[in-house]
CSV table of C-alpha atoms and ligand atoms in Angstrom, one decimal:
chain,number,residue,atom,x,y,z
R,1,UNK,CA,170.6,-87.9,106.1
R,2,UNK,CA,167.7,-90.5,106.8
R,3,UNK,CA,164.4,-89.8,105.0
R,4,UNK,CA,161.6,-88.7,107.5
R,5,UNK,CA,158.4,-88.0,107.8
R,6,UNK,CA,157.6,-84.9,110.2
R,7,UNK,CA,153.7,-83.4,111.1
R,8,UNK,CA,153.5,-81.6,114.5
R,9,UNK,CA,150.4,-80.3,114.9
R,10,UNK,CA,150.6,-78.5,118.4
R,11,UNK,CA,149.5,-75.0,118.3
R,12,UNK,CA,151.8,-73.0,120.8
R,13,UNK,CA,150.7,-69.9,122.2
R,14,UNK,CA,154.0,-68.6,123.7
R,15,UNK,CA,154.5,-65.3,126.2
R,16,UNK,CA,153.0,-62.9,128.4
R,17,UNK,CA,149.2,-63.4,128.9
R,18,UNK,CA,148.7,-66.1,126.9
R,19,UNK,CA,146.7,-67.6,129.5
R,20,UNK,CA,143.9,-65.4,128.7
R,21,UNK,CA,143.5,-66.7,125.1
R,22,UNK,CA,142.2,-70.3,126.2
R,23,UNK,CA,138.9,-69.3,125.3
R,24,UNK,CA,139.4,-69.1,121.9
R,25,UNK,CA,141.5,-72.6,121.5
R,26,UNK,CA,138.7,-74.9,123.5
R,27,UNK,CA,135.4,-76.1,121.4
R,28,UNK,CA,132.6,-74.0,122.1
R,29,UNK,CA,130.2,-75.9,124.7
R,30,UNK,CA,133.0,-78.5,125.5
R,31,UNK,CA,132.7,-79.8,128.7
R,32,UNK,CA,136.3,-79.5,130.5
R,33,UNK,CA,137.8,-81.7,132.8
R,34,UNK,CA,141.0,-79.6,134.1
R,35,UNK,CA,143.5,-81.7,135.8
R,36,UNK,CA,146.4,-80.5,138.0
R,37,UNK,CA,148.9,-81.6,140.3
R,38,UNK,CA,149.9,-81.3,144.2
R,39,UNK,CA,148.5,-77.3,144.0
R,40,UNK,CA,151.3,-75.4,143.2
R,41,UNK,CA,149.1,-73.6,140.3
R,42,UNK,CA,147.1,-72.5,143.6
R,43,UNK,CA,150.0,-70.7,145.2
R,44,UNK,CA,151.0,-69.0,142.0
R,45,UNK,CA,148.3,-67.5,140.5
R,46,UNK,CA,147.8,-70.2,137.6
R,47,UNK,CA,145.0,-71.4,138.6
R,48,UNK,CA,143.0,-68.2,138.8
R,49,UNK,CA,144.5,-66.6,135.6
R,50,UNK,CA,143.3,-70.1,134.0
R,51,UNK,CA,139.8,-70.1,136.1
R,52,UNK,CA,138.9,-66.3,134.8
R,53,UNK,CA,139.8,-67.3,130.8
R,54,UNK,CA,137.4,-70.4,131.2
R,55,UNK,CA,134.6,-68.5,133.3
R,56,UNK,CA,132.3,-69.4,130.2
R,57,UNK,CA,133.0,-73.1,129.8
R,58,UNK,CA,131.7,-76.2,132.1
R,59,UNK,CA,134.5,-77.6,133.8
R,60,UNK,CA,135.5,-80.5,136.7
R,61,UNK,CA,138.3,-80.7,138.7
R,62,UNK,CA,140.8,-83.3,139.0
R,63,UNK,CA,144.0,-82.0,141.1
R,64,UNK,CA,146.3,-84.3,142.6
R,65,UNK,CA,148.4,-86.2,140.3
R,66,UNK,CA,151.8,-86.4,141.6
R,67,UNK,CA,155.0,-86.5,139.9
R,68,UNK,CA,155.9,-89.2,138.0
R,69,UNK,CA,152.0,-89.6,137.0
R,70,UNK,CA,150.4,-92.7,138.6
R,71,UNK,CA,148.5,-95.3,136.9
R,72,UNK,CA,146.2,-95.7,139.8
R,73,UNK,CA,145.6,-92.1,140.8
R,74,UNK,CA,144.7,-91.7,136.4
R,75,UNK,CA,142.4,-94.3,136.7
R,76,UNK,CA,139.9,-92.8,139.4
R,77,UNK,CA,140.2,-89.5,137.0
R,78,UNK,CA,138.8,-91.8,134.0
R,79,UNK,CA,136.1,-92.5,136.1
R,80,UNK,CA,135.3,-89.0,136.5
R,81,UNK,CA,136.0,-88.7,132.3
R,82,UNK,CA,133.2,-91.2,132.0
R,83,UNK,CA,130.7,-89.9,134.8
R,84,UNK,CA,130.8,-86.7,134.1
R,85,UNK,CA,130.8,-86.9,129.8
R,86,UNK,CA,133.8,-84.6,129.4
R,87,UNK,CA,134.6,-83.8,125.8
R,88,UNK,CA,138.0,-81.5,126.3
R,89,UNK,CA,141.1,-82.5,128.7
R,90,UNK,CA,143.1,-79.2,129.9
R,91,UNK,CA,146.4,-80.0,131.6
R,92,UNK,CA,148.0,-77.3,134.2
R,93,UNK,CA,150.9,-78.2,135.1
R,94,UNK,CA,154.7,-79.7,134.4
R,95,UNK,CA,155.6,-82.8,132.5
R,96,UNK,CA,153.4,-85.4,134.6
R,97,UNK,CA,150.3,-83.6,134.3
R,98,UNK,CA,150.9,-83.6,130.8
R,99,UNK,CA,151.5,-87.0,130.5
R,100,UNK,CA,148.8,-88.3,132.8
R,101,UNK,CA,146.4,-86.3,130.9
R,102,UNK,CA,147.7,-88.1,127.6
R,103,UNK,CA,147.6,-91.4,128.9
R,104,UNK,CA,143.8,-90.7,129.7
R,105,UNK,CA,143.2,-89.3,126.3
R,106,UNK,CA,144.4,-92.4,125.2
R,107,UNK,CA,142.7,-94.7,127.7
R,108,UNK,CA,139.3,-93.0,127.3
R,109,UNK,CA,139.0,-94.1,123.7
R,110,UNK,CA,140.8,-97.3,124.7
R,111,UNK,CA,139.2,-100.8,123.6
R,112,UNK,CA,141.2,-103.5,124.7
R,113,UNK,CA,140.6,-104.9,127.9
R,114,UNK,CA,142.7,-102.8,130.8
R,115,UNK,CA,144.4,-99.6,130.3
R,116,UNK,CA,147.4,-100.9,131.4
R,117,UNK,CA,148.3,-102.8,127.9
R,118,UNK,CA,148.5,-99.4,126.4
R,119,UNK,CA,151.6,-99.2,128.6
R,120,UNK,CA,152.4,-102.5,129.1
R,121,UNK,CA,152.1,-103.6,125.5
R,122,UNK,CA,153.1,-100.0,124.0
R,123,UNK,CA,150.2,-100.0,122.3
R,124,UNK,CA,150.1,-96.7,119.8
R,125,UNK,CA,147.5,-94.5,120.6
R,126,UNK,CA,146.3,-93.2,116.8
R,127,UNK,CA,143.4,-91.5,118.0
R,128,UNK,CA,142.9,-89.6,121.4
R,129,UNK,CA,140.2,-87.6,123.2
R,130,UNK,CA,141.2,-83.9,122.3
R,131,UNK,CA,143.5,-82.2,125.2
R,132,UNK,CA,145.3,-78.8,125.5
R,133,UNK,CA,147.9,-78.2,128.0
R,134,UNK,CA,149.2,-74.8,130.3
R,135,UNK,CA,153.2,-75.6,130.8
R,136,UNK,CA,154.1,-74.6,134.2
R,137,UNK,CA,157.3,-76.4,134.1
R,138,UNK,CA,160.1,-76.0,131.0
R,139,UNK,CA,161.7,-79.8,131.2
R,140,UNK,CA,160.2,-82.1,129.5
R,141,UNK,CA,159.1,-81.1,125.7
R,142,UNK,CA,156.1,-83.2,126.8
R,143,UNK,CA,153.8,-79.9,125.7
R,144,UNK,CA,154.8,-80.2,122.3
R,145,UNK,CA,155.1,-83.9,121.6
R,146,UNK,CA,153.4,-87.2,121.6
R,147,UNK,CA,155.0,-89.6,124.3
R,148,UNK,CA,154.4,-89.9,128.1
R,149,UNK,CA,155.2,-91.7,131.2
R,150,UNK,CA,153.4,-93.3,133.5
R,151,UNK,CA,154.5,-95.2,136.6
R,152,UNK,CA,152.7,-97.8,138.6
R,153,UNK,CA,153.7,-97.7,142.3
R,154,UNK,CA,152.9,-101.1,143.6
R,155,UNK,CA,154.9,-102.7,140.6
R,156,UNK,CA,157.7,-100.6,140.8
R,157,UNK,CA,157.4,-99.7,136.9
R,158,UNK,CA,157.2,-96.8,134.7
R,159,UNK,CA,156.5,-97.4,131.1
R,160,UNK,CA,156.3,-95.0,128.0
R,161,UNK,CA,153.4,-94.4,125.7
R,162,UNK,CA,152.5,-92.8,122.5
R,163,UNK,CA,151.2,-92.2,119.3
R,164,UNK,CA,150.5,-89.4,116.9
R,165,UNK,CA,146.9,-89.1,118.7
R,166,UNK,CA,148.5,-87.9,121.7
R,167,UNK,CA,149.8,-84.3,120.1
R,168,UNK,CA,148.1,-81.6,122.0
R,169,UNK,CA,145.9,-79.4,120.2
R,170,UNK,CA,147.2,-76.5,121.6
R,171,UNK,CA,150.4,-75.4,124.7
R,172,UNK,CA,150.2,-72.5,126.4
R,173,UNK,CA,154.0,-71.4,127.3
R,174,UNK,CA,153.7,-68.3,129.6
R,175,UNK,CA,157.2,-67.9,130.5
R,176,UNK,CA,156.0,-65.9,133.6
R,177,UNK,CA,155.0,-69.5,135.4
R,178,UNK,CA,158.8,-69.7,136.0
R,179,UNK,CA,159.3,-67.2,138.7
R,180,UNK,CA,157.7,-69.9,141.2
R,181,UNK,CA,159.4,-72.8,140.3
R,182,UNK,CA,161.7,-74.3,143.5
R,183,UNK,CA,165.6,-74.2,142.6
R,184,UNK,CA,165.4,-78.1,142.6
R,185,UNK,CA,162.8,-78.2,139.5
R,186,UNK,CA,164.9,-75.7,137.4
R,187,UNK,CA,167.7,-77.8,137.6
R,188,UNK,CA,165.9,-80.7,136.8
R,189,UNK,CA,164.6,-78.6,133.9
R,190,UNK,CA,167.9,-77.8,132.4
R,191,UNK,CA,169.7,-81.6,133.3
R,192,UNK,CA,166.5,-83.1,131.1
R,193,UNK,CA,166.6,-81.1,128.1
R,194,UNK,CA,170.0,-80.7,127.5
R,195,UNK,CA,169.7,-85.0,128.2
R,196,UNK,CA,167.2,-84.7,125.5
R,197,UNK,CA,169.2,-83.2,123.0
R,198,UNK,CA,172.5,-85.9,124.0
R,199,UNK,CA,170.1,-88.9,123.0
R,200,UNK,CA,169.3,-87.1,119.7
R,201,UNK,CA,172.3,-86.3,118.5
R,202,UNK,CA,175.1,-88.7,120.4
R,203,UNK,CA,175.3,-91.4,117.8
R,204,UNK,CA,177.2,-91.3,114.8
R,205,UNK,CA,176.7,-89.3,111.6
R,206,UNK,CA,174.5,-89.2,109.0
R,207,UNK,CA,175.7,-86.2,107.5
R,208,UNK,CA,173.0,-84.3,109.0
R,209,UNK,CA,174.6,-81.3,109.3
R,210,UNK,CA,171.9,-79.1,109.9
R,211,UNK,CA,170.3,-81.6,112.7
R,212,UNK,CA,173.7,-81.4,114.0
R,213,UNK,CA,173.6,-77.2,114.1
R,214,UNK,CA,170.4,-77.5,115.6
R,215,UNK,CA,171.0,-79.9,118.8
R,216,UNK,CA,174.2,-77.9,119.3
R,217,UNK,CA,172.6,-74.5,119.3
R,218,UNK,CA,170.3,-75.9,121.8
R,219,UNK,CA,173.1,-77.5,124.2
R,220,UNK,CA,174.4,-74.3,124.0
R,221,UNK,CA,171.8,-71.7,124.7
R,222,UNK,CA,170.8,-74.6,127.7
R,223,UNK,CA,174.2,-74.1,128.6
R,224,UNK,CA,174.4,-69.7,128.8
R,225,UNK,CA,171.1,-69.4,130.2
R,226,UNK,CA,171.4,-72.0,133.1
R,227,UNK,CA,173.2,-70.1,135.6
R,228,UNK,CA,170.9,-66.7,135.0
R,229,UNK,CA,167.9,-69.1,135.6
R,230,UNK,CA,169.1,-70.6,138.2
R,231,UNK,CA,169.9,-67.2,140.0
R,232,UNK,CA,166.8,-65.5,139.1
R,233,UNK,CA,163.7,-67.8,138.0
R,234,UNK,CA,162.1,-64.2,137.7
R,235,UNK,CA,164.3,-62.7,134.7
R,236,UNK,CA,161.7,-63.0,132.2
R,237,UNK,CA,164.1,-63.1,128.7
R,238,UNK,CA,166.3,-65.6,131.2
R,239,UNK,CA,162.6,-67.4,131.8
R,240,UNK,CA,161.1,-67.5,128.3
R,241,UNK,CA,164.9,-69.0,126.5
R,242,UNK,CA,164.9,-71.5,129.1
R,243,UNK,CA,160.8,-72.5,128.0
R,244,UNK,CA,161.6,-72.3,124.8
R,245,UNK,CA,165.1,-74.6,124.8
R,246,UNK,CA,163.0,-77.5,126.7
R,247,UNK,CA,160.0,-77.3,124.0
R,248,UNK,CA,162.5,-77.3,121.0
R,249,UNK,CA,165.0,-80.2,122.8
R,250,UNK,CA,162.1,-82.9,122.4
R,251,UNK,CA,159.4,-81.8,120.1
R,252,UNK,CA,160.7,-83.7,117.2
R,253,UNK,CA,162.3,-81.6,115.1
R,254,UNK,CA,166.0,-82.4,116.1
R,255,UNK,CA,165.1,-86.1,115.5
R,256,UNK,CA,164.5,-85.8,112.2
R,257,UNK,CA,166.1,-87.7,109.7
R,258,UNK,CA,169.2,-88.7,112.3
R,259,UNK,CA,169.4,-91.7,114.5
R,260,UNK,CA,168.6,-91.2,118.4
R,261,UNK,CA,169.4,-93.0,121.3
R,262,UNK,CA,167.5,-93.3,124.2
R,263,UNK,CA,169.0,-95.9,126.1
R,264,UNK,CA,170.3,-93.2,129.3
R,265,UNK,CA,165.9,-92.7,129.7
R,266,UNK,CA,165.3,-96.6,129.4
R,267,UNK,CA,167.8,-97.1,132.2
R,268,UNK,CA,167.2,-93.9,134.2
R,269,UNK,CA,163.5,-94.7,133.9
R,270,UNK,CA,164.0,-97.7,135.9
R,271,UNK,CA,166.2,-95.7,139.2
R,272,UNK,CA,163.0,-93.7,138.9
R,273,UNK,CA,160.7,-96.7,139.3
R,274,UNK,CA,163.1,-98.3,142.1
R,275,UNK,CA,164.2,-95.3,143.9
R,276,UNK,CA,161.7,-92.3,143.3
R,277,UNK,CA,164.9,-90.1,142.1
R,278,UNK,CA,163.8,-87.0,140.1
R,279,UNK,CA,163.5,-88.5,137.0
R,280,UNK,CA,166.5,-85.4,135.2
R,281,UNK,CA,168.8,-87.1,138.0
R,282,UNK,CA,168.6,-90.6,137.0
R,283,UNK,CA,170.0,-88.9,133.8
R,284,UNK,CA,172.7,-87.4,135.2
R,285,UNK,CA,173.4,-90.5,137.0
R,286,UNK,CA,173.7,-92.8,133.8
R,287,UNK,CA,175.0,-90.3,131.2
R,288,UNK,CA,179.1,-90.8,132.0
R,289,UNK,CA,179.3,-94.2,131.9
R,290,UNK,CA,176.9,-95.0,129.2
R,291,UNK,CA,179.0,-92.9,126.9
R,292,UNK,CA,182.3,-94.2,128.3
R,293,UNK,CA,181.3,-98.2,127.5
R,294,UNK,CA,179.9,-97.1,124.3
R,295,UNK,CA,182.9,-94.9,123.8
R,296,UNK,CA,183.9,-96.6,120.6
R,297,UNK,CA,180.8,-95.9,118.7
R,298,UNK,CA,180.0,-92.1,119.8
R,299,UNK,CA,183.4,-91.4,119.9
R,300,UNK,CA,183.5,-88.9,116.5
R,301,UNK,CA,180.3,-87.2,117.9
R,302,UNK,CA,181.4,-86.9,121.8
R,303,UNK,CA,184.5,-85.2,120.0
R,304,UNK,CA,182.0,-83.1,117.8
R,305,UNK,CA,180.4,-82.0,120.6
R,306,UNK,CA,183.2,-81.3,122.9
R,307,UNK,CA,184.7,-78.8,119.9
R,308,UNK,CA,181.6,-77.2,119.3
R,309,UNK,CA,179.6,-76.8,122.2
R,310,UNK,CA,182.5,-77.0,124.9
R,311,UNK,CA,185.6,-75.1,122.4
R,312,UNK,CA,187.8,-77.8,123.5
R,313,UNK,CA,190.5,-77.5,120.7
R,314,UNK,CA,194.1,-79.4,122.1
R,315,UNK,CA,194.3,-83.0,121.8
R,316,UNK,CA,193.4,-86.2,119.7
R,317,UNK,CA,190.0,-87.1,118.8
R,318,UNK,CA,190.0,-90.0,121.5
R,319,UNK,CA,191.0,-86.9,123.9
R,320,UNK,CA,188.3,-84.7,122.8
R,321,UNK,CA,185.5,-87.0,122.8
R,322,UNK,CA,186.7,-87.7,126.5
R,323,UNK,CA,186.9,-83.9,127.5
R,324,UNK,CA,183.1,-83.8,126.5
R,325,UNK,CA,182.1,-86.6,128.7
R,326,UNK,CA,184.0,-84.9,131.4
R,327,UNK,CA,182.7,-81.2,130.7
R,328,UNK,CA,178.9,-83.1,130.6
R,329,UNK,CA,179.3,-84.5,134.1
R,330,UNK,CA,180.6,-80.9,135.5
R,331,UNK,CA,177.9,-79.2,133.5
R,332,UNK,CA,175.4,-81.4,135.7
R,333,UNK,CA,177.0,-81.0,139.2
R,334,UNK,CA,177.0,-76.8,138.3
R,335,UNK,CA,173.4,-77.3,138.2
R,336,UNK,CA,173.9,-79.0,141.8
R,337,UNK,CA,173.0,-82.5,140.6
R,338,UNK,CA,174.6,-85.1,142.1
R,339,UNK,CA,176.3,-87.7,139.2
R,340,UNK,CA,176.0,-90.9,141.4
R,341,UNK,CA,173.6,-93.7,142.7
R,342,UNK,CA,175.4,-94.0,145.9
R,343,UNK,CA,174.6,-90.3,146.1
R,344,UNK,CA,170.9,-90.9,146.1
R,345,UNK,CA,170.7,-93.7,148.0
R,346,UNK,CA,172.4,-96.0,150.1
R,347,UNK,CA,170.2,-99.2,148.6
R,348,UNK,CA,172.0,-99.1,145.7
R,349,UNK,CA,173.6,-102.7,146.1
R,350,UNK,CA,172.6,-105.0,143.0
R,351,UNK,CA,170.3,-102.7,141.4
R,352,UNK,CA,172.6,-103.2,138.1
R,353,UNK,CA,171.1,-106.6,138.3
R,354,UNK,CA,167.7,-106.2,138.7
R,355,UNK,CA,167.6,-103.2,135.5
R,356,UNK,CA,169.4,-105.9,133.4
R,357,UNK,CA,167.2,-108.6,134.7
R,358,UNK,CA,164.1,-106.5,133.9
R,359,UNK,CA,165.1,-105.9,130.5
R,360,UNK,CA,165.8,-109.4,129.4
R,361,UNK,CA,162.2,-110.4,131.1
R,362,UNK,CA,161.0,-107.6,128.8
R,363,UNK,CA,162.6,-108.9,125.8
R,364,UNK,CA,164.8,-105.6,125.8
R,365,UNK,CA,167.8,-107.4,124.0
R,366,UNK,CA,169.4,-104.6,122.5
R,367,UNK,CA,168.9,-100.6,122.8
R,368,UNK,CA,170.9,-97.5,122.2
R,369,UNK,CA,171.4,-96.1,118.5
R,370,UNK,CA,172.5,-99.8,117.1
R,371,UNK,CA,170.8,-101.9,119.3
R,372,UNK,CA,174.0,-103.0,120.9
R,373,UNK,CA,173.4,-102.0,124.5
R,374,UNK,CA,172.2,-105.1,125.3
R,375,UNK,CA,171.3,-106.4,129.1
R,376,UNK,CA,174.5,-107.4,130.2
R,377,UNK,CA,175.9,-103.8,128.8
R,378,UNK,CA,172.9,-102.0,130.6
R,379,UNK,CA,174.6,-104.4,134.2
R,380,UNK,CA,178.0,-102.9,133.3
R,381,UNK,CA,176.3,-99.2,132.5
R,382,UNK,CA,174.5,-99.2,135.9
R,383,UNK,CA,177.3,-100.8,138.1
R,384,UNK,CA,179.4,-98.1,136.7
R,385,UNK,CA,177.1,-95.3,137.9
R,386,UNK,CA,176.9,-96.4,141.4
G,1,NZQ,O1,152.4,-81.0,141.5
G,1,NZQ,P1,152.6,-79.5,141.7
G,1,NZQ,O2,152.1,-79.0,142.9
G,1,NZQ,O3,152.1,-78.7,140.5
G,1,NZQ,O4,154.2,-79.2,141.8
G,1,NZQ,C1,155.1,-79.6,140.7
G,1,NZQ,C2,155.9,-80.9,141.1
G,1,NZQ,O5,156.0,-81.1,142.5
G,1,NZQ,C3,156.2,-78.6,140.7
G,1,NZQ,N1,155.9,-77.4,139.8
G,1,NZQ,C4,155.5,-77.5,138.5
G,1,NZQ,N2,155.3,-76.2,138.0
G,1,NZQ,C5,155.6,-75.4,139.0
G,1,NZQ,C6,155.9,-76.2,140.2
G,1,NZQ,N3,156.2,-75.6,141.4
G,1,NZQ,C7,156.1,-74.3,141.4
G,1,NZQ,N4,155.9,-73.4,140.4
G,1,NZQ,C8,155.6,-74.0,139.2
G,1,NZQ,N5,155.3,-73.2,138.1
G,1,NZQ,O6,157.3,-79.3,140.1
G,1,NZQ,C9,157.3,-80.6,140.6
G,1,NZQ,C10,157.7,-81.6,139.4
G,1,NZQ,O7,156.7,-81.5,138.4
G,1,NZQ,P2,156.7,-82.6,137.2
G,1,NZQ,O8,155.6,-82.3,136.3
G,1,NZQ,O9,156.8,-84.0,137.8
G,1,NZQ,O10,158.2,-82.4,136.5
G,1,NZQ,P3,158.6,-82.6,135.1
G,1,NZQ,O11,158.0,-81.5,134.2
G,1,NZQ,O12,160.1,-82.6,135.2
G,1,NZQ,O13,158.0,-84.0,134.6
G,1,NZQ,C11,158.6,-85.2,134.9
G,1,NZQ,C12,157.9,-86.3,134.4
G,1,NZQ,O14,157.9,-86.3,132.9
G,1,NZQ,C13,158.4,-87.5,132.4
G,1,NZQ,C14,159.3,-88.0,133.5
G,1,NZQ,O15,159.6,-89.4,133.4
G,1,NZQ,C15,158.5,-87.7,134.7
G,1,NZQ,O16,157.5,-88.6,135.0
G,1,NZQ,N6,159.0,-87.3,131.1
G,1,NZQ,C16,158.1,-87.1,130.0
G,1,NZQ,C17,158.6,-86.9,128.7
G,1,NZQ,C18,157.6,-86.7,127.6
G,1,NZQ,N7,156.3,-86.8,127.8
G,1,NZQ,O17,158.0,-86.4,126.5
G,1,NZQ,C19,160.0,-87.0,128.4
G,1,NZQ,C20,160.9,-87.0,129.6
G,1,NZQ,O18,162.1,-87.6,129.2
G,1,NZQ,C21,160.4,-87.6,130.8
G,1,NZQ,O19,160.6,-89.0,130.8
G,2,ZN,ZN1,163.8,-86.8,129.9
């Protein structure tokens, strides 16, 4: 095993009328801006349950950030940060609420010149304005970890950002939320955490075995409890595994000590930024032929996996490790995700360029677990998925 250093300091308040308790986890006299996104929490009852439990704080509004979090929409809430002296951030709402409301923690206490280095020079953000979030959407882990993405329309990019000032203080998981979430976002849900756990654990061993037991129990509890969710968003114990699985897939702890990945999020990242696709769905698209042109170096873990998680037990290594690429891409389209670019859009015609030309401008020259997938690699990866 690789030696680590781990410190999560996010204070989870997970179940059943949890809401309620965000009195006690905000400073006394802060002044709260709460941010949302299109008003979902207004159709649900999120935002009134949230509303009551803050009747004695002074807060502002800022709703309407819109999935994948935009840079220029954030920037008209920092004004309202600035205007209005807010000392406490509350986030309601899925993964892009989350991360917009980190990337303005980050850019309120920001120096340099324009917000945007933070994301266009990944500049780590040590210290950020406090911020606590309500999760109404299990997917991305973002409740219980330090990163976010941010996208900026008119450039067609979406960067990542982070640092270990960008923890919440505090997540509220209220597995109830779940009941109102659209067939579509469950999905997504499932696709991006068990994707989460892939990049963590598809590389090659480090004799972490207990890492390894982890990430697998994950896949597959992600894997039992996806069709009960996806039938009935209102089975509570269904609900609160499926919260719970998406928090643990990308809160850090699986990462520990083992090399990760990452390169299927760099390159789906970039479909998002071209095509608007769901941002689990670039995943889906990317995930087969990533680890079949990489097959020679994840080759003992794909067979790993396939054993474990999928009980494939007939064949050679090479014909295990290739059952579990094949049982990943099923696993997707059972979740009714489509596994191709041409599925998404019929644009689709040299986009493998224009990601591999983007990362060499970048200076991306090699990503993945040993820095091998390099531009030409991330061409062949893309023109693959098509
Ligand atoms: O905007 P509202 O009206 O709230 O509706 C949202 C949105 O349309 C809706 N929704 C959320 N909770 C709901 C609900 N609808 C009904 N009932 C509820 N309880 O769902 C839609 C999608 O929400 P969004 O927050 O965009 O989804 P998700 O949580 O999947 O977040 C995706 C974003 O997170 C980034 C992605 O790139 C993308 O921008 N990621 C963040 C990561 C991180 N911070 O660690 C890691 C991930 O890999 C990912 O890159
Ligand atoms: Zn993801």
């Amino acid at each position: 095993m690789n030696n680590f250093q781990y410190k999560n300091p996010t204070k989870i308040l997970f179940g059943k009328g949890q809401i309620e308790n965000l009195t006690t986890e905000i400073p006394d006299n802060s002044k709260i801006l709460l941010l949302y996104g299109g008003g979902s929490i207004k159709k649900n009852g999120v935002y009134d349950q949230v509303k009551k439990a803050l009747s004695k704080f002074n807060i502002v509004e800022f709703g309407g950030i819109p999935a994948n979090p935009e840079y220029e929409i954030l920037l008209k809430a920092l004004k309202v940060i600035k205007a209005e002296n807010i000392t406490f951030l509350l986030a309601v709402g899925g993964g892009s609420v989350i991360d917009g409301t980190k990337f303005l923690s980050a850019a309120t206490l920001f120096e340099g010149e324009t917000p945007w280095d933070i994301l266009s020079k990944n500049i780590r953000t040590l210290k950020g304005m406090p911020f606590g979030t309500v999760l109404t959407l299990p997917a991305t882990g973002s409740e219980m970890n330090s990163g976010a993405v941010i996208t900026r329309r008119e450039t067609k990019e979406k960067f990542a950002m982070g640092g270990p000032g960008l923890f919440p203080q505090f997540s509220i998981l209220d597995p109830e939320v779940v009941k109102s979430i659209p067939q579509r976002q469950i999905a997504n849900g499932l696709a991006d955490s068990f994707t989460h756990v892939l990049e963590q654990y598809m590389t090659y061993s480090v004799n972490g075995l207990l890492q390894d037991r982890f990430a697998e129990s994950i896949l597959q509890t992600i894997i039992e409890v996806a069709p009960a969710i996806l039938k009935n968003p209102a089975d509570y114990d269904a609900a609160a595994t499926f919260m719970w699985s998406c928090t643990m897939a990308l809160n850090g702890l699986i990462q520990q000590g083992v090399p990760s990945d990452w390169a299927i999020h760099m390159i789906g990242h970039e479909l998002t930024a071209l095509y608007g696709i769901d941002h689990a769905r670039t995943l889906a698209i990317i995930t087969e032929s990533h680890y079949t042109l990489n097959f020679e170096d994840k080759k003992e873990k794909l067979a790993q996996y396939a054993e474990r998680v999928w009980k494939v037990t007939d064949g050679t290594l090479e014909e295990k490790a290739k059952a579990g690429i094949k049982k990943t891409t099923t696993f997707f389209q059972s979740l009714g995700i489509k596994t191709k670019l041409s599925e998404y859009t019929t644009d689709y015609k040299g986009t493998a360029e224009i990601i591999s030309k983007r990362f060499e401008e970048r200076g991306w020259k090699g990503i993945g677990e040993h820095g091998k997938v390099t531009p030409k690699l991330v061409e062949k990866i893309v023109e693959m998925s098509y």
